[in-house]
PDB file of C-alpha atoms in Angstrom:
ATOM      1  CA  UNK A1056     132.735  83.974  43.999  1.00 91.00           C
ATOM      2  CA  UNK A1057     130.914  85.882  46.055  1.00 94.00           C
ATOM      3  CA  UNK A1058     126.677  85.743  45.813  1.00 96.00           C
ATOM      4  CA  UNK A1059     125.004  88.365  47.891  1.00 97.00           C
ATOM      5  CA  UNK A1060     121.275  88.098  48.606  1.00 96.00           C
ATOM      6  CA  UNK A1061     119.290  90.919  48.624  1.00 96.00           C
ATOM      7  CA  UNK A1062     117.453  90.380  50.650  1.00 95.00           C
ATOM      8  CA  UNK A1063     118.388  87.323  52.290  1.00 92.00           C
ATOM      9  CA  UNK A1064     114.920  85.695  51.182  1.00 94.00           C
ATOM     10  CA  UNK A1065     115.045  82.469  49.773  1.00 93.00           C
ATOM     11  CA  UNK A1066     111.445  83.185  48.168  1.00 93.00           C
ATOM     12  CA  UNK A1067     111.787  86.614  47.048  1.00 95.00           C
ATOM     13  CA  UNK A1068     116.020  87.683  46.665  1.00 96.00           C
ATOM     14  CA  UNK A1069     118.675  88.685  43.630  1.00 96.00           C
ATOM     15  CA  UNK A1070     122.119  87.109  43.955  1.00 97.00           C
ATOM     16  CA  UNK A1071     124.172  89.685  43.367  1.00 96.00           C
ATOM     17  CA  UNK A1072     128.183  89.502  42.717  1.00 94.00           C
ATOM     18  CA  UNK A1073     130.679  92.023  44.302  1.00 93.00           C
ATOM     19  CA  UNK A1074     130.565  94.059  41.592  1.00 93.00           C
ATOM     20  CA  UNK A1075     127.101  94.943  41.661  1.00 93.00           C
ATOM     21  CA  UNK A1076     125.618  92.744  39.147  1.00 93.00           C
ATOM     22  CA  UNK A1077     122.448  90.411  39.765  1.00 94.00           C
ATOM     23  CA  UNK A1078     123.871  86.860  38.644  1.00 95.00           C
ATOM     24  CA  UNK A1079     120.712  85.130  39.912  1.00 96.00           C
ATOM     25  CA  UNK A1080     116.661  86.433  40.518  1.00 97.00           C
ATOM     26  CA  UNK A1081     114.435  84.107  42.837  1.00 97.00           C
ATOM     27  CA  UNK A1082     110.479  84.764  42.685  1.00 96.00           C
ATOM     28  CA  UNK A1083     107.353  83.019  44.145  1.00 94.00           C
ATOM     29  CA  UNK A1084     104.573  82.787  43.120  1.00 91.00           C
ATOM     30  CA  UNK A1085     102.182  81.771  46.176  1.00 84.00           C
ATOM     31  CA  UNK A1086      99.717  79.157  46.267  1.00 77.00           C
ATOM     32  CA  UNK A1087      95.969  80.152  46.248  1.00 73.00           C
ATOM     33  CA  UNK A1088      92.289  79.401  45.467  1.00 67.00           C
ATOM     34  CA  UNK A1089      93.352  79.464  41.375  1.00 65.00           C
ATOM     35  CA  UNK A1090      96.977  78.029  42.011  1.00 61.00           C
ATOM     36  CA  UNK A1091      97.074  74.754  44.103  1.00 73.00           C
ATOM     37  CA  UNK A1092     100.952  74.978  44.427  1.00 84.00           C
ATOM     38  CA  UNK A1093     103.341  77.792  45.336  1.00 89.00           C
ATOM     39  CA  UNK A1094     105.990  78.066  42.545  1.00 93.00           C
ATOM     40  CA  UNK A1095     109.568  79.427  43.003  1.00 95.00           C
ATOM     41  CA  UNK A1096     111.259  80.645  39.791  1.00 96.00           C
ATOM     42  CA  UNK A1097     115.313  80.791  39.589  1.00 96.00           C
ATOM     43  CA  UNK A1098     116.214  82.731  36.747  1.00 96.00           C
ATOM     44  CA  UNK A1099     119.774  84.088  35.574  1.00 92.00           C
ATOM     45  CA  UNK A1100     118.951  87.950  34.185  1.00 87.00           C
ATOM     46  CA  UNK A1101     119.871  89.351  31.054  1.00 65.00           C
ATOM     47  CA  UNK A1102     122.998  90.679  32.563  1.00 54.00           C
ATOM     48  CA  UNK A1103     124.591  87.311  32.465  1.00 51.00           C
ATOM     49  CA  UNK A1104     126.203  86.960  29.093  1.00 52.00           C
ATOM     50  CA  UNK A1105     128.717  84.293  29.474  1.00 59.00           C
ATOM     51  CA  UNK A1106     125.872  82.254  30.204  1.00 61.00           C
ATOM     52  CA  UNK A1107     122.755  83.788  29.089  1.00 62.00           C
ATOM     53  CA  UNK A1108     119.613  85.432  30.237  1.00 70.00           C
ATOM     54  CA  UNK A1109     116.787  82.530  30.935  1.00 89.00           C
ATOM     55  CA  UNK A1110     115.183  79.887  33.412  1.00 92.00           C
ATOM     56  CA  UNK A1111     117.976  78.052  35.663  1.00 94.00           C
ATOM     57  CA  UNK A1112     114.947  76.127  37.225  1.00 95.00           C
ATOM     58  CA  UNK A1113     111.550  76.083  38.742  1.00 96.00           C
ATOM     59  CA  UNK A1114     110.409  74.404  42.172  1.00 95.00           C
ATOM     60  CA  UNK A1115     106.522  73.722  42.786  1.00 94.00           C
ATOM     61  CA  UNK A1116     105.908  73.169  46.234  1.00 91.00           C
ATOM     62  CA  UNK A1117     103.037  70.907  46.207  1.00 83.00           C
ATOM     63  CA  UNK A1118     100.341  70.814  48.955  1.00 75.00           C
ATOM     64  CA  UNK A1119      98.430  68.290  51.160  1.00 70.00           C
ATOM     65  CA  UNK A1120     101.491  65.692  51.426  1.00 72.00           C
ATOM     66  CA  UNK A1121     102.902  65.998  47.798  1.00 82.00           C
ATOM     67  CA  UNK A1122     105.948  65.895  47.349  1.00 90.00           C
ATOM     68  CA  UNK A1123     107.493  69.014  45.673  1.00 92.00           C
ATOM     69  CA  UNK A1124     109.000  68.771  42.245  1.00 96.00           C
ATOM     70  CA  UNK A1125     111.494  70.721  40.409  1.00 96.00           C
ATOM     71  CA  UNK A1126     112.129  71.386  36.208  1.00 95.00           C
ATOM     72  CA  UNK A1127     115.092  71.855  35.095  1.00 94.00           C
ATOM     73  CA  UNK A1128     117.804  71.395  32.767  1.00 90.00           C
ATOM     74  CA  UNK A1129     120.782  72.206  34.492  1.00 90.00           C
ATOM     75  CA  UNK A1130     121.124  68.226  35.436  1.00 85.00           C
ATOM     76  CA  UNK A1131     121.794  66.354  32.063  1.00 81.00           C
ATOM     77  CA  UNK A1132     121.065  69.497  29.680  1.00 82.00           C
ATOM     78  CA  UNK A1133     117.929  68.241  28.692  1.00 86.00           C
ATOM     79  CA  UNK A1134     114.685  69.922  30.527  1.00 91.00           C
ATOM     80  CA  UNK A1135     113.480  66.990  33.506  1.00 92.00           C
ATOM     81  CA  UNK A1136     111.466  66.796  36.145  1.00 95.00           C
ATOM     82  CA  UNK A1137     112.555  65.513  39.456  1.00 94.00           C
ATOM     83  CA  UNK A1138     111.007  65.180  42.756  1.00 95.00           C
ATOM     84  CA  UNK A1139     113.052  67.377  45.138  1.00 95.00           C
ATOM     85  CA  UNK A1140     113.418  64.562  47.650  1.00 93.00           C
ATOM     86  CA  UNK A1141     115.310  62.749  44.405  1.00 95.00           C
ATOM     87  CA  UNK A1142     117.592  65.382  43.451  1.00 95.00           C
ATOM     88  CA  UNK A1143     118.451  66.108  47.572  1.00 95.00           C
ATOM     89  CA  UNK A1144     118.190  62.854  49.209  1.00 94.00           C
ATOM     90  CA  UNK A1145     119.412  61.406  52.638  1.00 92.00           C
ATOM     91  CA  UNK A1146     121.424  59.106  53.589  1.00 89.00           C
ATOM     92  CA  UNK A1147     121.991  57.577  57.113  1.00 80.00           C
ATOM     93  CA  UNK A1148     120.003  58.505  59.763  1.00 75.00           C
ATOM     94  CA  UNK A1149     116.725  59.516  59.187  1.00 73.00           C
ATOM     95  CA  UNK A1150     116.728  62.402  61.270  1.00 78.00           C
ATOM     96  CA  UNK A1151     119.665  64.066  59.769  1.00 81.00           C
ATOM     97  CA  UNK A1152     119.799  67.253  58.290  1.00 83.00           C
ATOM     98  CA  UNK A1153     122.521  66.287  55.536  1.00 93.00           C
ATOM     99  CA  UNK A1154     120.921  66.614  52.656  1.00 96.00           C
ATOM    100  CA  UNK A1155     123.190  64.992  49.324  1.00 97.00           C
ATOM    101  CA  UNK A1156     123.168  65.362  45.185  1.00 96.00           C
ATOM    102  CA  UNK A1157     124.984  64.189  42.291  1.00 95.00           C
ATOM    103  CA  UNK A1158     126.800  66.886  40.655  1.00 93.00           C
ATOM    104  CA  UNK A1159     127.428  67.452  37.059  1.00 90.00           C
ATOM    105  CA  UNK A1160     131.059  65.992  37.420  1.00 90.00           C
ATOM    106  CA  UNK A1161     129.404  62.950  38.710  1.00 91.00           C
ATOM    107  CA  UNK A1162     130.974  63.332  42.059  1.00 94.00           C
ATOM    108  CA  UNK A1163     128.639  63.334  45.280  1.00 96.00           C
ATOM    109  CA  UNK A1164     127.800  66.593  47.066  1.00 97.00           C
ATOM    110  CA  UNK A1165     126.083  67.524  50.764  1.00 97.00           C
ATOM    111  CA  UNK A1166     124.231  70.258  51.899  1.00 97.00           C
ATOM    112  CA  UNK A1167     125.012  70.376  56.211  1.00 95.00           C
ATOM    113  CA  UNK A1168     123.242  72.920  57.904  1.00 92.00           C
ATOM    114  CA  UNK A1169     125.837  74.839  60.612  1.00 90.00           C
ATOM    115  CA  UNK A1170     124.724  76.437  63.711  1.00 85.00           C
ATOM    116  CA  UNK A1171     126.214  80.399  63.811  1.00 82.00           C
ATOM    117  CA  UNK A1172     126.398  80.002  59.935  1.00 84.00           C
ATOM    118  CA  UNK A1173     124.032  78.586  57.161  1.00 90.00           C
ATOM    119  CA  UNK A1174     124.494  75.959  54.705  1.00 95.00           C
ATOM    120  CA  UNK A1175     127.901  74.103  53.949  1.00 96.00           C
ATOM    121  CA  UNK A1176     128.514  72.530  50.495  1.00 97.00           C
ATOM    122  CA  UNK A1177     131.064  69.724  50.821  1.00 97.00           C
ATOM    123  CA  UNK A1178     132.070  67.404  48.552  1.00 96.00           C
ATOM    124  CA  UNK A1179     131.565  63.994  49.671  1.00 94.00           C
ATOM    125  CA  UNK A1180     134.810  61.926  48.823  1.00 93.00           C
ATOM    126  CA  UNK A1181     137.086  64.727  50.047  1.00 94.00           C
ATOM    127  CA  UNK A1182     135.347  66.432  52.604  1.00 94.00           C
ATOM    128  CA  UNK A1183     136.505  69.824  50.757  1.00 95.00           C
ATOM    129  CA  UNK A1184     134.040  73.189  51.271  1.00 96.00           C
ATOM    130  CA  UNK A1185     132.613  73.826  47.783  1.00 97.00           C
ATOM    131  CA  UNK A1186     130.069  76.677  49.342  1.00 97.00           C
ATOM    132  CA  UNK A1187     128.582  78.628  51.964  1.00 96.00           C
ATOM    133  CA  UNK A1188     126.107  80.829  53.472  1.00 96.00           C
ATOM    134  CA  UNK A1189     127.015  82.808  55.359  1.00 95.00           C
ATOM    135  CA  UNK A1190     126.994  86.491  57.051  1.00 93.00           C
ATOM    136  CA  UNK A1191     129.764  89.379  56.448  1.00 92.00           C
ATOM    137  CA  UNK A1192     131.004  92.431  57.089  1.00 94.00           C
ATOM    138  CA  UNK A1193     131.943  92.985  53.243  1.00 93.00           C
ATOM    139  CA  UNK A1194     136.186  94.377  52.318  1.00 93.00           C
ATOM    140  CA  UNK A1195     135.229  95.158  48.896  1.00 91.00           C
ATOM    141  CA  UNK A1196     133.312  95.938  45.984  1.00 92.00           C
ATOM    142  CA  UNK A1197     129.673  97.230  45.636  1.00 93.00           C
ATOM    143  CA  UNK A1198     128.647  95.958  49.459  1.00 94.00           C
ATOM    144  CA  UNK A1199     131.714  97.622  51.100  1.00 93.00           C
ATOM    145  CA  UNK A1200     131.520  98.408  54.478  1.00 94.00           C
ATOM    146  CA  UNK A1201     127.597  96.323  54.718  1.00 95.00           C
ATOM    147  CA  UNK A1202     126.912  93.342  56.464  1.00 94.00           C
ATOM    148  CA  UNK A1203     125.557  91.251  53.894  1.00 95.00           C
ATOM    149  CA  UNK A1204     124.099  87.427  53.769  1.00 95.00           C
ATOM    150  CA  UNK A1205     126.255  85.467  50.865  1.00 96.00           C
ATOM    151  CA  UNK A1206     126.527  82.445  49.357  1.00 97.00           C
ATOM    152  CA  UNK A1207     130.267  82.243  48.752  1.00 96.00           C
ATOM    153  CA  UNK A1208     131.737  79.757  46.172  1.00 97.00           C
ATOM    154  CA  UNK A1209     135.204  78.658  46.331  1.00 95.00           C
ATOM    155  CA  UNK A1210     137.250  79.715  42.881  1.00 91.00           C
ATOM    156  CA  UNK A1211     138.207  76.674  40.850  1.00 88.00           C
ATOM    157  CA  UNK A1212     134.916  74.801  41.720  1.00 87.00           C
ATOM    158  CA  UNK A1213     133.899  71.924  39.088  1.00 88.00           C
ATOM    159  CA  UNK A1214     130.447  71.989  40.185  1.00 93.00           C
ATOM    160  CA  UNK A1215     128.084  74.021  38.188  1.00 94.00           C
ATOM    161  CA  UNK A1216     126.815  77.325  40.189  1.00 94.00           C
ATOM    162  CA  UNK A1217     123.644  76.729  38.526  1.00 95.00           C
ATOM    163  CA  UNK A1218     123.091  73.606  40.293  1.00 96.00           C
ATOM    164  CA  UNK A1219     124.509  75.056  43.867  1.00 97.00           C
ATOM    165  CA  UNK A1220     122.234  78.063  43.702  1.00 97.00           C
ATOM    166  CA  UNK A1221     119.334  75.796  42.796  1.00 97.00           C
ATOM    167  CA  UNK A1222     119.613  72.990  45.879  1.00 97.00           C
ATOM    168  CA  UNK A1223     120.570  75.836  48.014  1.00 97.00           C
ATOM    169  CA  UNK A1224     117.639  77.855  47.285  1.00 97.00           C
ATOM    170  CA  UNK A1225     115.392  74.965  48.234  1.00 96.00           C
ATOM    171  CA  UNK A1226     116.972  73.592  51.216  1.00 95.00           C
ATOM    172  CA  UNK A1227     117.022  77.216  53.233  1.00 94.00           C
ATOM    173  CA  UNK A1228     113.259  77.541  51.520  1.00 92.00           C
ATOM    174  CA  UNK A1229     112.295  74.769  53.813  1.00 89.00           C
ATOM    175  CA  UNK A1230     113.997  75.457  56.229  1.00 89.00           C
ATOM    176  CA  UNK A1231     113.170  78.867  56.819  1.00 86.00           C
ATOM    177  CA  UNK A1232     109.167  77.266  56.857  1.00 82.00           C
ATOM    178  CA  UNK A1233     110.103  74.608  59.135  1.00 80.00           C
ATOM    179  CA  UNK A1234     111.226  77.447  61.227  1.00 76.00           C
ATOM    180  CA  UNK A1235     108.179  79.537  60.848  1.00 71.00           C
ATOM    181  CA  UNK A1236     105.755  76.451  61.482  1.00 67.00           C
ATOM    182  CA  UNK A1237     107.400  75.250  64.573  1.00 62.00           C
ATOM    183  CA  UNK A1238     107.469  78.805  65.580  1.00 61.00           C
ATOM    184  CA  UNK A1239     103.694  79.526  64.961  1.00 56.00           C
ATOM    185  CA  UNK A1240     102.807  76.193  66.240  1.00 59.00           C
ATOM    186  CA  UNK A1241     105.233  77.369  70.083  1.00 60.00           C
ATOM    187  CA  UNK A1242     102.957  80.000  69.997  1.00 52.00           C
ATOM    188  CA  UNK A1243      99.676  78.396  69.385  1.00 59.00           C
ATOM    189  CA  UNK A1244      99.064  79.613  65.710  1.00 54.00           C
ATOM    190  CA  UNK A1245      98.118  78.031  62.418  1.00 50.00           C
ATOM    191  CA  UNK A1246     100.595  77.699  60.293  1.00 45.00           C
ATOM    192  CA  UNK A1247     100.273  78.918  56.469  1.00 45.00           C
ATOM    193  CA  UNK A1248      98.973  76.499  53.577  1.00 41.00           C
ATOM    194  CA  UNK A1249     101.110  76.120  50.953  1.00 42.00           C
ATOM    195  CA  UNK A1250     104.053  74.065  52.463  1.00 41.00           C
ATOM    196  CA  UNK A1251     106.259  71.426  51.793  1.00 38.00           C
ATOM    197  CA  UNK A1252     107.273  68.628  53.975  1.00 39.00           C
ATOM    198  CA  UNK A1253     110.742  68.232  55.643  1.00 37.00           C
ATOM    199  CA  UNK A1254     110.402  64.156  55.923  1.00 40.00           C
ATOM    200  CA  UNK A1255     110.661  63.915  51.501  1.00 41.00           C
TER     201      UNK A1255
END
């Protein structure tokens, strides 16, 4: 399955399958004077009726050190709360960007990020490609002939796509700001409020 973003935004985008259809809308609401935390909003549309129209999940990216937090209940079925540095955790080297989760089938998954790509999804104990993002020229289907971002699924995958379009949603978030702080702070600017921190 292929997920197109549109536009390849991790705060603001629609996943949208090769038919046309949006399978997935991402919205943020920014922090501000009345709002002490930015708050990203993953929601499957109305469109989706195999699995129904609602809230997949919602990220608040705390400020001033917090650590940001995510509700959902695509992890047990029952709504939780989970501090994003649970649900994607390291392991090894501190410095590593591997970032791993427990998947729905109870098997261990990582999030690598690759240079010239985006995002792998591999599952731990085989090493197997589950997902990822990545840019195409697209064959077929509504995006024909377009060079499109996508976050492509491999058919036959045990994993929920809930729970893949949720981690991947926040890892590229912060990594697209680590990118835009180290960028502002090259050339001497100061970077937004509002962030989240890469160490959690």
């Amino acid at each position: 399955m292929n997920l197109y973003l549109i536009p390849n935004d991790p705060e603001r985008t629609t996943l949208v399958s090769a038919n046309g259809v949006a399978q997935y809308r991402v919205t943020t609401a920014k922090a501000s004077a009345l709002r002490s935390a930015a708050l990203t909003r993953i929601e499957r549309p109305a469109a989706d009726a195999t699995r129904g129209a609602g809230t997949v999940a919602e990220v608040e990216w705390r400020r001033w050190g917090a650590h940001a937090c995510v509700r959902s209940s695509v992890f047990d079925g029952d709504e939780q709360t989970l501090e994003v540095r649970e649900l994607l955790y390291k392991l090894g080297s501190t410095f590593s960007t591997a970032r791993y989760f427990l998947g729905n089938d109870n098997e261990e998954y990582r999030w690598k990020y690759a240079k010239g790509s985006g995002y792998v999804l591999t599952k731990r104990s085989t090493g197997e490609e589950v997902a990822r993002h990545t840019a195409e020229l697209v064959k077929e289907g509504y995006f024909k002939g377009e060079r499109q971002w996508a976050l492509k699924i491999k058919p036959g995958c045990d994993l929920d796509i809930d729970l893949i379009v949720l981690t991947f949603i926040i890892l590229e978030r912060r990594r697209l700001e680590k990118s835009t702080k180290q960028s502002s702070e090259e050339h001497g600017e100061e970077p937004c409020e509002g962030g989240i921190e890469m160490s959690g």
